[in-house]
Amino acid sequence: MATLVTGIGELTTNDEDLGKLTNAALVFSGDRVVWVGAAADAPAADERVDVDGRAVLPGWVDSHTHLVFAGDRTAEFEARMAGKPYTAGGIAVTVGATRAASDDELAANLRRHVDEAAQQGTTCLETKTGYGLNVEDEARSARIAAEVADEVTFLGAHLVPPGADAESYVDLVCGDMLDAVADQVRWADVFCETGAFDEAQTARVLKAAQERGLGLRVHGNQLGEGPGVRLAVEFGAASVDHCTYLTDDDVEALAASETVATLLPACDLSTRQPLAPARRLLDAGATVALASNANPGSSYTTSMAFCVATAVLQMRMTIDEAVWAATAGGAEALRREDVGVLSPGARADFQVLEAPSVTHLAYRPGVPLTRNVWRLGIRVR
């Protein structure tokens, strides 16, 4: 059954040939877009939805979340807002709660957050393991994530568990743990940072995952300058995420590579770090994505619209750059061509704003503008 969505005041397609259209329409059938163009030229369809001059854009592609977890870190947040610095060690609090939770509790919490994101326009979402940090709990985290999320990443190398020897733990990550999760995940990630994993340890994990056929991602350059960006580029990682502290060499390396710089502004704000240098990266020619980094410790939000508004108001991105980064940019960070774009053949993932243009996402920050959402051709809001 084909559905015509017409009366679109402004249609952001992210398709180089189609561009941004006014007085537009699109047709989807099943879970795919089959036609996009001027409303006056729209073909007949079985059903018709008139959005009455509102803006339509692709659903958000959130390429970085940590949503298989249990527990609460409100006290840590309160302490940080009172001036206590953020360190990677807070992850251990969530690890303890996650290990103690049942499968049903973890699955219910994951679904709740994915549904919350969908109500705000997120139609494709990546999430990671990383709060188990032993073979059994990483394996069940991967299994639970694979039942709910579009993309799953193995992040056994999130933190060395308290009391564990770092080198022995890396051996475990590269061996039994990787074996236990490999069939459930598409990606592997490493937190390459002071207090987590150093350059040599990061390289070991990336090499082992690559040899298993997994795509690579890296948490890098969040708390200071370091080897994360360089390693991500050298290994051909799909993305390096955070990118808060970058040298000129880092920026040049990203601009000359296919590795996406995924920026996480909600995390920067929540940890009181400087915002990542989006303008510097874009001006150099790097590919930039925006993601929520939704997690219980350092960025407890599923609002991609908040990330877009922050990128425009505080990171000097234009509204079109920020919207692209939160849709097509996220898709590139996941090496996907079927999401983040509205053109024939793409997934029928889109959102309707209670506004005539995407500019209102930054013009009216904090206002919940997502009116309707379709995911895989099914209306979810």
Coordinates of N, CA, C and O in Angstrom, one line a residue, residues 62-208:
D62 N 21.0 8.4 15.4 CA 21.8 8.6 16.6 C 22.9 7.5 16.6 O 22.6 6.3 17.0
S63 N 24.1 7.8 16.2 CA 25.1 6.8 16.0 C 26.0 6.5 17.2 O 27.0 5.8 17.1
H64 N 25.6 7.0 18.4 CA 26.4 6.8 19.6 C 25.6 6.9 20.8 O 25.2 8.0 21.3
T65 N 25.2 5.7 21.4 CA 24.5 5.7 22.7 C 25.0 4.5 23.5 O 25.7 3.6 23.0
H66 N 24.7 4.5 24.8 CA 25.1 3.5 25.7 C 23.8 3.2 26.5 O 23.7 3.7 27.6
L67 N 22.9 2.4 26.0 CA 21.6 2.2 26.6 C 21.3 0.9 27.2 O 20.2 0.6 27.7
V68 N 22.3 0.0 27.2 CA 22.1 -1.3 27.9 C 22.7 -1.1 29.3 O 23.9 -1.4 29.5
F69 N 21.9 -0.7 30.3 CA 22.4 -0.4 31.6 C 21.3 -0.4 32.6 O 20.1 -0.5 32.3
A70 N 21.7 -0.5 33.9 CA 20.8 -0.3 35.0 C 21.4 0.7 36.0 O 22.6 1.0 35.9
G71 N 20.6 1.1 36.9 CA 21.1 2.0 37.9 C 21.0 3.5 37.6 O 20.4 3.8 36.6
D72 N 21.5 4.3 38.5 CA 21.3 5.7 38.5 C 22.6 6.4 38.9 O 23.2 5.9 39.9
R73 N 22.9 7.5 38.3 CA 24.1 8.3 38.7 C 23.8 9.7 38.9 O 24.6 10.6 38.6
T74 N 22.6 10.0 39.5 CA 22.2 11.3 39.8 C 23.2 12.0 40.7 O 23.5 13.2 40.6
A75 N 23.6 11.3 41.7 CA 24.5 11.9 42.7 C 25.8 12.3 42.1 O 26.4 13.4 42.4
E76 N 26.3 11.5 41.1 CA 27.6 11.9 40.4 C 27.4 13.2 39.6 O 28.2 14.0 39.6
F77 N 26.2 13.3 39.0 CA 25.9 14.5 38.2 C 25.8 15.7 39.1 O 26.4 16.8 38.8
E78 N 25.2 15.5 40.2 CA 25.1 16.7 41.2 C 26.4 17.1 41.7 O 26.7 18.3 41.8
A79 N 27.3 16.1 42.0 CA 28.7 16.4 42.4 C 29.4 17.2 41.3 O 30.2 18.1 41.6
R80 N 29.3 16.7 40.1 CA 30.0 17.3 39.0 C 29.5 18.8 38.8 O 30.3 19.7 38.5
M81 N 28.2 19.0 38.9 CA 27.7 20.3 38.7 C 28.2 21.3 39.9 O 28.2 22.5 39.8
A82 N 28.6 20.6 41.0 CA 29.1 21.4 42.1 C 30.6 21.6 42.0 O 31.2 22.2 43.0
G83 N 31.2 21.1 41.0 CA 32.6 21.4 40.7 C 33.6 20.2 40.8 O 34.7 20.4 40.5
K84 N 33.1 19.0 41.0 CA 33.9 17.8 41.0 C 34.2 17.4 39.6 O 33.3 17.3 38.8
P85 N 35.4 17.2 39.2 CA 35.7 16.9 37.7 C 35.2 15.6 37.3 O 35.2 14.6 38.1
Y86 N 34.9 15.5 36.0 CA 34.5 14.2 35.5 C 35.7 13.3 35.2 O 36.7 13.7 34.7
T87 N 35.6 12.0 35.6 CA 36.6 11.0 35.3 C 35.9 9.8 34.7 O 34.7 9.6 35.0
A88 N 36.7 9.0 34.0 CA 36.1 7.8 33.4 C 35.6 6.8 34.5 O 34.8 5.9 34.2
G89 N 36.1 6.9 35.7 CA 35.9 5.9 36.8 C 34.4 5.8 37.2 O 34.0 4.7 37.7
G90 N 33.6 6.8 36.9 CA 32.2 6.6 37.2 C 31.5 5.5 36.5 O 30.4 5.1 37.0
I91 N 32.0 5.1 35.4 CA 31.5 4.0 34.7 C 31.3 2.7 35.6 O 30.4 2.0 35.4
A92 N 32.2 2.5 36.5 CA 32.2 1.4 37.4 C 30.9 1.3 38.2 O 30.5 0.2 38.5
V93 N 30.3 2.4 38.5 CA 29.1 2.4 39.3 C 28.0 1.7 38.4 O 27.2 0.9 38.9
T94 N 27.9 2.1 37.2 CA 26.9 1.5 36.3 C 27.2 0.0 36.0 O 26.3 -0.8 35.9
V95 N 28.5 -0.3 36.0 CA 28.8 -1.7 35.8 C 28.2 -2.6 36.9 O 27.6 -3.6 36.6
G96 N 28.4 -2.1 38.1 CA 27.9 -2.9 39.2 C 26.3 -3.1 39.2 O 25.8 -4.2 39.4
A97 N 25.6 -2.0 38.8 CA 24.2 -2.1 38.7 C 23.7 -2.9 37.6 O 22.7 -3.7 37.7
T98 N 24.5 -2.9 36.5 CA 24.1 -3.6 35.3 C 24.3 -5.1 35.5 O 23.5 -5.9 35.1
R99 N 25.4 -5.5 36.1 CA 25.6 -6.9 36.4 C 24.6 -7.4 37.4 O 24.2 -8.6 37.2
A100 N 24.0 -6.6 38.3 CA 23.1 -7.1 39.2 C 21.7 -7.2 38.6 O 20.8 -7.8 39.2
A101 N 21.4 -6.5 37.5 CA 20.1 -6.5 36.9 C 19.8 -7.8 36.2 O 20.7 -8.5 35.6
S102 N 18.5 -8.1 36.1 CA 18.1 -9.2 35.3 C 18.0 -8.9 33.8 O 18.0 -7.7 33.4
D103 N 17.9 -9.9 32.9 CA 17.8 -9.7 31.5 C 16.5 -8.8 31.2 O 16.6 -7.9 30.4
D104 N 15.4 -9.2 31.9 CA 14.2 -8.5 31.6 C 14.3 -7.0 32.0 O 13.8 -6.1 31.3
E105 N 15.0 -6.7 33.1 CA 15.2 -5.3 33.6 C 16.0 -4.6 32.6 O 15.7 -3.4 32.2
L106 N 17.1 -5.2 32.1 CA 17.9 -4.5 31.1 C 17.2 -4.2 29.8 O 17.3 -3.2 29.2
A107 N 16.4 -5.2 29.3 CA 15.7 -5.1 28.1 C 14.6 -4.0 28.2 O 14.4 -3.2 27.3
A108 N 13.9 -4.0 29.3 CA 12.8 -3.0 29.5 C 13.4 -1.6 29.5 O 12.8 -0.7 29.0
N109 N 14.5 -1.4 30.2 CA 15.2 -0.1 30.3 C 15.6 0.3 28.9 O 15.5 1.5 28.5
L110 N 16.2 -0.6 28.1 CA 16.6 -0.3 26.8 C 15.5 0.1 25.9 O 15.5 1.2 25.2
R111 N 14.4 -0.7 25.9 CA 13.2 -0.3 25.1 C 12.6 1.0 25.5 O 12.2 1.8 24.6
R112 N 12.6 1.3 26.8 CA 12.1 2.6 27.2 C 12.8 3.7 26.7 O 12.2 4.7 26.2
H113 N 14.1 3.6 26.7 CA 14.9 4.7 26.1 C 14.9 4.8 24.6 O 14.9 5.9 24.0
V114 N 14.8 3.7 23.9 CA 14.7 3.7 22.5 C 13.3 4.3 22.1 O 13.2 5.1 21.1
D115 N 12.3 3.9 22.8 CA 11.0 4.5 22.5 C 10.9 6.0 22.8 O 10.3 6.8 22.1
E116 N 11.6 6.4 23.9 CA 11.7 7.8 24.2 C 12.4 8.6 23.1 O 11.9 9.7 22.7
A117 N 13.5 8.0 22.5 CA 14.2 8.6 21.4 C 13.3 8.7 20.2 O 13.3 9.7 19.5
A118 N 12.6 7.6 19.9 CA 11.7 7.6 18.7 C 10.6 8.7 18.8 O 10.3 9.3 17.8
Q119 N 10.1 8.9 20.0 CA 9.1 10.0 20.1 C 9.6 11.4 19.8 O 8.9 12.3 19.5
Q120 N 11.0 11.5 19.9 CA 11.6 12.8 19.5 C 12.2 12.8 18.1 O 13.0 13.7 17.8
G121 N 11.9 11.8 17.3 CA 12.3 11.8 15.9 C 13.5 10.9 15.6 O 13.9 10.8 14.4
T122 N 14.0 10.1 16.6 CA 15.2 9.2 16.3 C 14.6 7.9 15.7 O 13.9 7.2 16.4
T123 N 15.0 7.6 14.5 CA 14.5 6.4 13.8 C 15.5 5.4 13.5 O 15.2 4.3 13.0
C124 N 16.8 5.7 13.7 CA 17.9 4.7 13.6 C 18.8 5.0 14.7 O 19.3 6.1 14.9
L125 N 19.1 3.9 15.5 CA 19.9 4.1 16.7 C 20.9 3.0 16.9 O 20.6 1.9 16.8
E126 N 22.1 3.5 17.2 CA 23.2 2.5 17.6 C 23.3 2.5 19.1 O 23.1 3.5 19.8
T127 N 23.6 1.3 19.7 CA 23.9 1.3 21.1 C 25.1 0.3 21.3 O 25.4 -0.5 20.5
K128 N 25.7 0.4 22.5 CA 26.9 -0.3 22.8 C 26.7 -1.2 24.0 O 25.9 -0.9 24.9
T129 N 27.5 -2.2 24.1 CA 27.8 -2.9 25.4 C 28.7 -2.1 26.2 O 29.0 -0.9 25.8
G130 N 29.3 -2.6 27.2 CA 30.3 -1.9 27.9 C 30.1 -1.6 29.4 O 30.9 -1.0 30.1
Y131 N 28.9 -2.1 29.9 CA 28.6 -2.0 31.3 C 28.5 -3.4 31.9 O 28.0 -3.5 33.0
G132 N 29.1 -4.4 31.2 CA 29.2 -5.7 31.8 C 30.6 -6.0 32.2 O 30.9 -6.4 33.3
L133 N 31.5 -5.8 31.2 CA 33.0 -5.9 31.5 C 33.4 -7.3 32.0 O 34.5 -7.4 32.7
N134 N 32.6 -8.3 31.7 CA 33.1 -9.7 31.9 C 32.4 -10.4 30.7 O 31.5 -9.9 30.1
V135 N 32.8 -11.6 30.5 CA 32.3 -12.4 29.3 C 30.8 -12.6 29.4 O 30.1 -12.3 28.4
E136 N 30.3 -13.0 30.5 CA 28.9 -13.3 30.6 C 28.0 -12.1 30.4 O 27.0 -12.1 29.6
D137 N 28.4 -11.0 31.1 CA 27.5 -9.8 31.0 C 27.7 -9.0 29.7 O 26.7 -8.3 29.3
E138 N 28.9 -9.0 29.1 CA 29.0 -8.4 27.8 C 28.2 -9.2 26.8 O 27.6 -8.6 25.9
A139 N 28.2 -10.5 26.9 CA 27.5 -11.3 25.9 C 26.0 -11.1 26.0 O 25.3 -11.0 25.0
R140 N 25.5 -11.0 27.2 CA 24.0 -10.8 27.4 C 23.7 -9.4 27.0 O 22.6 -9.1 26.4
S141 N 24.5 -8.4 27.2 CA 24.3 -7.0 26.8 C 24.2 -7.0 25.3 O 23.3 -6.3 24.7
A142 N 25.1 -7.7 24.6 CA 25.1 -7.7 23.1 C 23.8 -8.4 22.6 O 23.2 -7.9 21.7
R143 N 23.4 -9.4 23.2 CA 22.2 -10.2 22.8 C 20.9 -9.3 23.0 O 20.1 -9.2 22.1
I144 N 20.8 -8.6 24.1 CA 19.7 -7.8 24.4 C 19.7 -6.6 23.5 O 18.6 -6.2 22.9
A145 N 20.8 -6.0 23.2 CA 20.9 -4.8 22.3 C 20.5 -5.2 20.9 O 19.8 -4.5 20.2
A146 N 20.9 -6.4 20.5 CA 20.6 -6.9 19.1 C 19.1 -7.1 18.9 O 18.7 -7.0 17.7
E147 N 18.4 -7.3 19.9 CA 16.9 -7.5 19.8 C 16.2 -6.2 19.6 O 15.0 -6.2 19.2
V148 N 16.8 -5.0 19.9 CA 16.1 -3.8 20.0 C 16.7 -2.7 19.1 O 16.0 -2.0 18.3
A149 N 18.1 -2.5 19.1 CA 18.7 -1.4 18.4 C 19.0 -1.8 16.9 O 19.1 -3.0 16.5
D150 N 19.1 -0.7 16.1 CA 19.5 -0.9 14.7 C 20.9 -1.4 14.5 O 21.2 -2.2 13.6
E151 N 21.8 -0.9 15.3 CA 23.2 -1.2 15.2 C 23.8 -1.4 16.6 O 23.4 -0.7 17.6
V152 N 24.6 -2.4 16.8 CA 25.2 -2.8 18.1 C 26.7 -2.8 18.0 O 27.3 -3.3 17.1
T153 N 27.3 -2.2 19.0 CA 28.7 -2.1 19.1 C 29.2 -2.8 20.4 O 28.7 -2.6 21.5
F154 N 30.3 -3.5 20.2 CA 31.0 -4.2 21.4 C 32.0 -3.2 22.0 O 32.9 -2.7 21.3
L155 N 31.7 -2.9 23.3 CA 32.6 -1.9 24.0 C 33.1 -2.6 25.3 O 33.0 -2.0 26.4
G156 N 33.6 -3.8 25.1 CA 34.3 -4.4 26.3 C 35.4 -3.6 26.8 O 35.7 -3.6 28.0
A157 N 36.1 -2.9 25.9 CA 37.2 -2.0 26.2 C 36.6 -0.6 26.6 O 37.0 0.4 26.0
H158 N 35.7 -0.6 27.6 CA 35.2 0.7 28.1 C 36.0 1.2 29.3 O 36.2 2.4 29.4
L159 N 36.4 0.2 30.2 CA 37.1 0.5 31.4 C 37.7 -0.8 31.9 O 37.1 -1.8 31.7
V160 N 38.9 -0.7 32.5 CA 39.4 -1.8 33.2 C 38.7 -2.0 34.5 O 38.7 -1.1 35.3
P161 N 38.0 -3.1 34.7 CA 37.2 -3.3 35.9 C 38.1 -3.1 37.2 O 39.3 -3.4 37.2
P162 N 37.6 -2.5 38.2 CA 38.4 -2.3 39.4 C 39.0 -3.6 39.9 O 38.3 -4.6 40.0
G163 N 40.3 -3.6 40.3 CA 41.0 -4.7 40.8 C 41.6 -5.6 39.7 O 42.4 -6.5 40.0
A164 N 41.2 -5.4 38.4 CA 41.7 -6.2 37.3 C 43.1 -5.7 36.8 O 43.3 -4.5 36.9
D165 N 43.9 -6.6 36.3 CA 45.2 -6.2 35.7 C 44.8 -5.7 34.3 O 44.2 -6.5 33.5
A166 N 45.3 -4.6 33.9 CA 45.0 -4.0 32.6 C 45.3 -4.9 31.4 O 44.5 -5.1 30.5
E167 N 46.5 -5.4 31.4 CA 47.0 -6.2 30.3 C 46.2 -7.6 30.2 O 45.8 -8.0 29.1
S168 N 45.9 -8.1 31.3 CA 45.2 -9.4 31.4 C 43.7 -9.1 30.9 O 43.1 -10.0 30.2
Y169 N 43.2 -8.0 31.3 CA 41.8 -7.6 30.9 C 41.8 -7.4 29.3 O 40.8 -7.9 28.7
V170 N 42.8 -6.8 28.8 CA 42.8 -6.6 27.3 C 42.9 -8.0 26.6 O 42.3 -8.2 25.6
D171 N 43.7 -8.9 27.2 CA 43.7 -10.2 26.7 C 42.3 -10.8 26.6 O 41.9 -11.5 25.7
L172 N 41.5 -10.6 27.7 CA 40.2 -11.2 27.8 C 39.3 -10.5 26.7 O 38.5 -11.2 26.0
V173 N 39.4 -9.2 26.6 CA 38.6 -8.5 25.6 C 38.9 -9.0 24.2 O 37.9 -9.2 23.4
C174 N 40.1 -9.2 23.9 CA 40.5 -9.6 22.5 C 40.3 -11.1 22.3 O 40.4 -11.6 21.1
G175 N 40.0 -11.9 23.3 CA 39.9 -13.3 23.2 C 38.5 -13.8 23.5 O 37.6 -13.7 22.7
D176 N 38.3 -14.3 24.7 CA 37.0 -14.9 25.1 C 35.8 -13.9 25.0 O 34.7 -14.3 24.5
M177 N 36.0 -12.7 25.3 CA 34.9 -11.7 25.3 C 34.5 -11.4 23.9 O 33.3 -11.4 23.5
L178 N 35.5 -11.2 23.0 CA 35.2 -11.0 21.6 C 34.5 -12.2 21.0 O 33.5 -12.0 20.2
D179 N 35.0 -13.4 21.3 CA 34.4 -14.6 20.8 C 32.9 -14.7 21.2 O 32.0 -15.1 20.4
A180 N 32.6 -14.2 22.4 CA 31.2 -14.4 22.9 C 30.2 -13.4 22.3 O 29.0 -13.7 22.3
V181 N 30.7 -12.3 21.8 CA 29.8 -11.3 21.3 C 29.8 -11.1 19.8 O 28.9 -10.5 19.2
A182 N 30.8 -11.7 19.1 CA 31.0 -11.4 17.7 C 29.8 -11.6 16.8 O 29.5 -10.9 15.9
D183 N 29.0 -12.6 17.1 CA 27.8 -12.9 16.3 C 26.7 -12.0 16.5 O 25.7 -12.0 15.7
Q184 N 26.7 -11.2 17.5 CA 25.6 -10.3 17.9 C 25.9 -8.8 17.5 O 25.0 -8.0 17.6
V185 N 27.1 -8.5 17.1 CA 27.5 -7.1 16.9 C 28.0 -6.9 15.6 O 28.5 -7.8 14.9
R186 N 28.0 -5.6 15.1 CA 28.6 -5.2 13.8 C 29.9 -4.5 14.1 O 30.7 -4.5 13.2
W187 N 30.0 -3.8 15.2 CA 31.1 -2.9 15.5 C 31.8 -3.3 16.8 O 31.3 -3.9 17.6
A188 N 33.1 -2.8 16.9 CA 33.8 -2.8 18.1 C 34.4 -1.4 18.4 O 34.7 -0.7 17.5
D189 N 34.4 -1.0 19.6 CA 34.8 0.3 20.1 C 35.8 0.2 21.2 O 35.9 -0.8 21.9
V190 N 36.6 1.2 21.4 CA 37.6 1.3 22.5 C 37.5 2.7 23.1 O 37.5 3.7 22.3
F191 N 37.6 2.8 24.4 CA 37.7 4.1 25.1 C 39.2 4.4 25.2 O 39.8 4.0 26.2
C192 N 39.7 5.1 24.3 CA 41.1 5.4 24.2 C 41.3 6.8 25.0 O 41.2 7.8 24.4
E193 N 41.6 6.6 26.3 CA 41.7 7.9 27.1 C 42.4 7.6 28.4 O 42.5 6.5 28.8
T194 N 43.0 8.6 28.9 CA 43.6 8.5 30.3 C 42.6 8.0 31.3 O 41.5 8.5 31.3
G195 N 42.9 7.0 32.0 CA 42.0 6.4 32.9 C 41.3 5.2 32.3 O 40.5 4.5 33.0
A196 N 41.4 5.0 31.0 CA 40.8 3.9 30.4 C 41.8 3.0 29.7 O 42.5 2.2 30.3
F197 N 42.0 3.2 28.3 CA 43.0 2.3 27.6 C 44.0 3.2 26.9 O 43.6 4.2 26.2
D198 N 45.3 2.8 26.9 CA 46.3 3.6 26.3 C 46.5 3.2 24.8 O 45.7 2.4 24.3
E199 N 47.4 3.8 24.2 CA 47.6 3.6 22.7 C 47.8 2.2 22.3 O 47.2 1.7 21.4
A200 N 48.7 1.5 23.0 CA 49.1 0.1 22.7 C 47.9 -0.8 22.9 O 47.6 -1.7 22.1
Q201 N 47.2 -0.6 24.0 CA 46.0 -1.4 24.4 C 44.9 -1.2 23.4 O 44.2 -2.1 22.9
T202 N 44.7 0.1 23.0 CA 43.7 0.4 22.0 C 44.0 -0.3 20.7 O 43.1 -0.9 20.1
A203 N 45.2 -0.2 20.3 CA 45.6 -0.8 19.0 C 45.4 -2.3 19.0 O 44.9 -3.0 18.0
R204 N 45.7 -3.0 20.2 CA 45.5 -4.4 20.3 C 44.0 -4.8 20.1 O 43.7 -5.7 19.4
V205 N 43.1 -4.0 20.7 CA 41.7 -4.3 20.6 C 41.2 -4.1 19.2 O 40.4 -4.9 18.6
L206 N 41.6 -3.0 18.6 CA 41.1 -2.7 17.2 C 41.6 -3.7 16.3 O 40.8 -4.2 15.4
K207 N 42.8 -4.2 16.4 CA 43.4 -5.2 15.5 C 42.6 -6.5 15.7 O 42.3 -7.2 14.7
A208 N 42.3 -6.9 16.9 CA 41.6 -8.2 17.1 C 40.2 -8.1 16.6 O 39.8 -9.1 15.9

